[in-house]
Coordinates of C-alpha atoms in Angstrom, one line a residue:
M1 CA 57.0 -25.0 11.9
K2 CA 54.3 -27.3 13.1
K3 CA 54.2 -25.4 16.5
T4 CA 53.9 -22.1 14.7
L5 CA 51.1 -23.3 12.5
L6 CA 49.3 -24.8 15.5
L7 CA 49.6 -21.5 17.4
T8 CA 48.4 -19.5 14.4
V9 CA 45.3 -21.8 14.1
L10 CA 44.6 -21.6 17.8
S11 CA 44.9 -17.8 17.6
L12 CA 42.6 -17.5 14.7
L13 CA 40.0 -19.7 16.5
A14 CA 40.3 -17.6 19.6
V15 CA 39.8 -14.4 17.6
G16 CA 36.9 -15.9 15.7
S17 CA 35.3 -17.0 19.0
L18 CA 35.8 -13.5 20.5
F19 CA 34.4 -11.9 17.4
A20 CA 31.3 -14.2 17.5
Q21 CA 30.7 -13.3 21.1
R22 CA 31.1 -9.6 20.4
S23 CA 28.8 -9.9 17.4
A24 CA 26.1 -11.6 19.5
A25 CA 26.4 -8.8 22.1
V26 CA 26.1 -6.2 19.5
Q27 CA 23.0 -7.8 18.0
L28 CA 21.3 -7.9 21.4
R29 CA 21.8 -4.1 21.8
D30 CA 20.8 -3.3 18.2
P31 CA 17.4 -1.6 18.2
N32 CA 16.6 -2.7 14.6
P33 CA 15.2 -6.1 15.5
L34 CA 12.8 -4.4 17.9
R35 CA 11.1 -2.7 14.9
V36 CA 9.4 -6.1 14.1
F37 CA 7.4 -5.7 17.3
K38 CA 5.9 -2.3 16.5
A39 CA 2.1 -2.0 17.2
D40 CA -0.2 -2.0 14.2
P41 CA -0.8 1.5 12.8
V42 CA -3.9 3.3 13.8
L43 CA -6.6 2.8 11.2
G44 CA -8.2 6.0 10.0
T45 CA -12.0 6.5 10.2
V46 CA -14.3 8.5 7.9
I47 CA -17.5 10.4 8.7
S48 CA -18.7 10.5 5.1
I49 CA -17.7 9.6 1.6
D50 CA -19.2 10.9 -1.6
C51 CA -18.9 8.7 -4.7
A52 CA -21.8 10.5 -6.5
N53 CA -19.7 13.6 -7.0
A54 CA -16.4 11.8 -7.8
V55 CA -14.4 13.5 -10.6
V56 CA -11.9 12.0 -13.1
R57 CA -8.5 13.5 -13.4
Q58 CA -8.4 16.2 -16.0
G59 CA -7.1 14.9 -19.4
D60 CA -7.9 11.2 -18.7
A61 CA -9.7 9.7 -21.7
P62 CA -13.1 8.1 -21.1
F63 CA -13.5 4.4 -21.1
K64 CA -14.6 2.8 -24.4
N65 CA -15.8 -0.8 -25.0
G66 CA -12.9 -3.1 -25.9
V67 CA -10.2 -0.4 -25.5
A68 CA -7.6 -0.7 -22.7
N69 CA -7.4 2.4 -20.5
M70 CA -6.5 3.7 -17.1
N71 CA -8.1 6.6 -15.2
V72 CA -7.5 8.4 -11.9
W73 CA -10.6 9.4 -10.0
Y74 CA -10.9 11.7 -6.9
I75 CA -13.6 10.8 -4.3
L76 CA -14.5 13.4 -1.7
Y77 CA -14.6 12.3 1.9
V78 CA -14.5 13.8 5.4
G79 CA -12.0 12.1 7.7
D80 CA -12.6 11.7 11.4
V81 CA -9.5 10.0 12.7
A82 CA -6.3 10.2 10.6
G83 CA -4.5 6.9 10.1
A84 CA -3.9 4.0 7.8
V85 CA -6.3 2.5 5.3
A86 CA -7.3 -1.1 6.1
A87 CA -5.6 -3.5 3.7
A88 CA -9.0 -5.0 2.8
D89 CA -10.2 -1.6 1.6
A90 CA -7.3 -1.0 -0.8
G91 CA -8.5 -3.3 -3.5
P92 CA -8.4 -4.3 -6.2
I93 CA -12.1 -4.2 -6.6
A94 CA -13.6 -5.8 -9.8
S95 CA -16.2 -3.8 -11.7
Q96 CA -19.9 -4.8 -11.6
G97 CA -22.2 -4.3 -14.6
V98 CA -19.6 -3.7 -17.3
G99 CA -16.8 -6.3 -16.7
G100 CA -13.1 -6.1 -17.4
L101 CA -12.2 -3.2 -15.1
Q102 CA -10.5 -3.0 -11.6
L103 CA -10.2 -0.2 -9.1
V104 CA -7.5 0.2 -6.4
L105 CA -7.0 3.0 -3.8
L106 CA -3.8 4.9 -4.7
E107 CA -3.5 6.7 -1.3
G108 CA -2.3 4.9 1.8
S109 CA -3.8 7.0 4.5
I110 CA -6.9 8.8 5.7
T111 CA -6.6 12.5 6.7
S112 CA -8.8 14.4 9.2
G113 CA -11.1 16.9 7.6
P114 CA -12.4 17.3 4.1
W115 CA -10.2 15.6 1.5
A116 CA -10.2 13.5 -1.6
E117 CA -9.3 9.8 -1.9
T118 CA -7.5 9.0 -5.1
V119 CA -8.4 5.8 -6.9
G120 CA -7.1 4.2 -10.1
I121 CA -9.3 2.3 -12.5
W122 CA -7.8 0.3 -15.3
G123 CA -8.6 -2.5 -17.7
T124 CA -10.4 -3.3 -20.9
P125 CA -14.2 -2.9 -20.7
T126 CA -16.1 -5.9 -22.0
S127 CA -19.2 -3.9 -23.1
S128 CA -20.6 -0.4 -22.9
G129 CA -22.9 0.9 -20.1
T130 CA -22.2 1.5 -16.4
A131 CA -19.4 0.0 -14.5
S132 CA -19.9 0.1 -10.7
F133 CA -17.4 -0.3 -7.9
P134 CA -18.5 -0.9 -4.3
I135 CA -16.0 1.0 -2.2
S136 CA -15.4 0.6 1.6
F137 CA -13.1 3.3 3.0
G138 CA -12.5 4.1 6.6
G139 CA -15.7 2.5 7.9
Q140 CA -18.0 4.1 5.2
S141 CA -19.2 2.7 1.9
C142 CA -20.4 4.0 -1.4
T143 CA -20.6 2.9 -5.0
L144 CA -18.6 4.7 -7.7
S145 CA -20.3 4.4 -11.1
I146 CA -18.6 5.3 -14.4
T147 CA -19.8 5.3 -17.9
V148 CA -18.2 3.1 -20.6
Q149 CA -18.8 4.4 -24.1
P150 CA -19.6 2.2 -27.0

């Protein structure tokens, strides 16, 4: 009985050791860990961006002083090199002038040619007037200004 138990334990240890060696060998051949070493994505670049002619999504209610709201805006741009948006450009960007609002880019990439960048603006305005957001996108900058009603 003792001899059988001892042989069973030794067999299990041998199988466990063999399994560990095979697992290590499999892990070395597994391509998934190599994904960690991917090069950074190409950052897109922009020729021009036009905040002055940005438009709000149809049906979005205007911002009013003291009332929580969320809008989606489309800002026209002309892309030069397609690629990722720099993390620093994505936001959130706090409003200037009228406080209480934030802007964030909703798209994750820049496309070559004429296109529109989608941004979300949300929050509760602290007063009426003009809320401005300085935007940097693909190497270009502009200021998006929106009206907050009384």
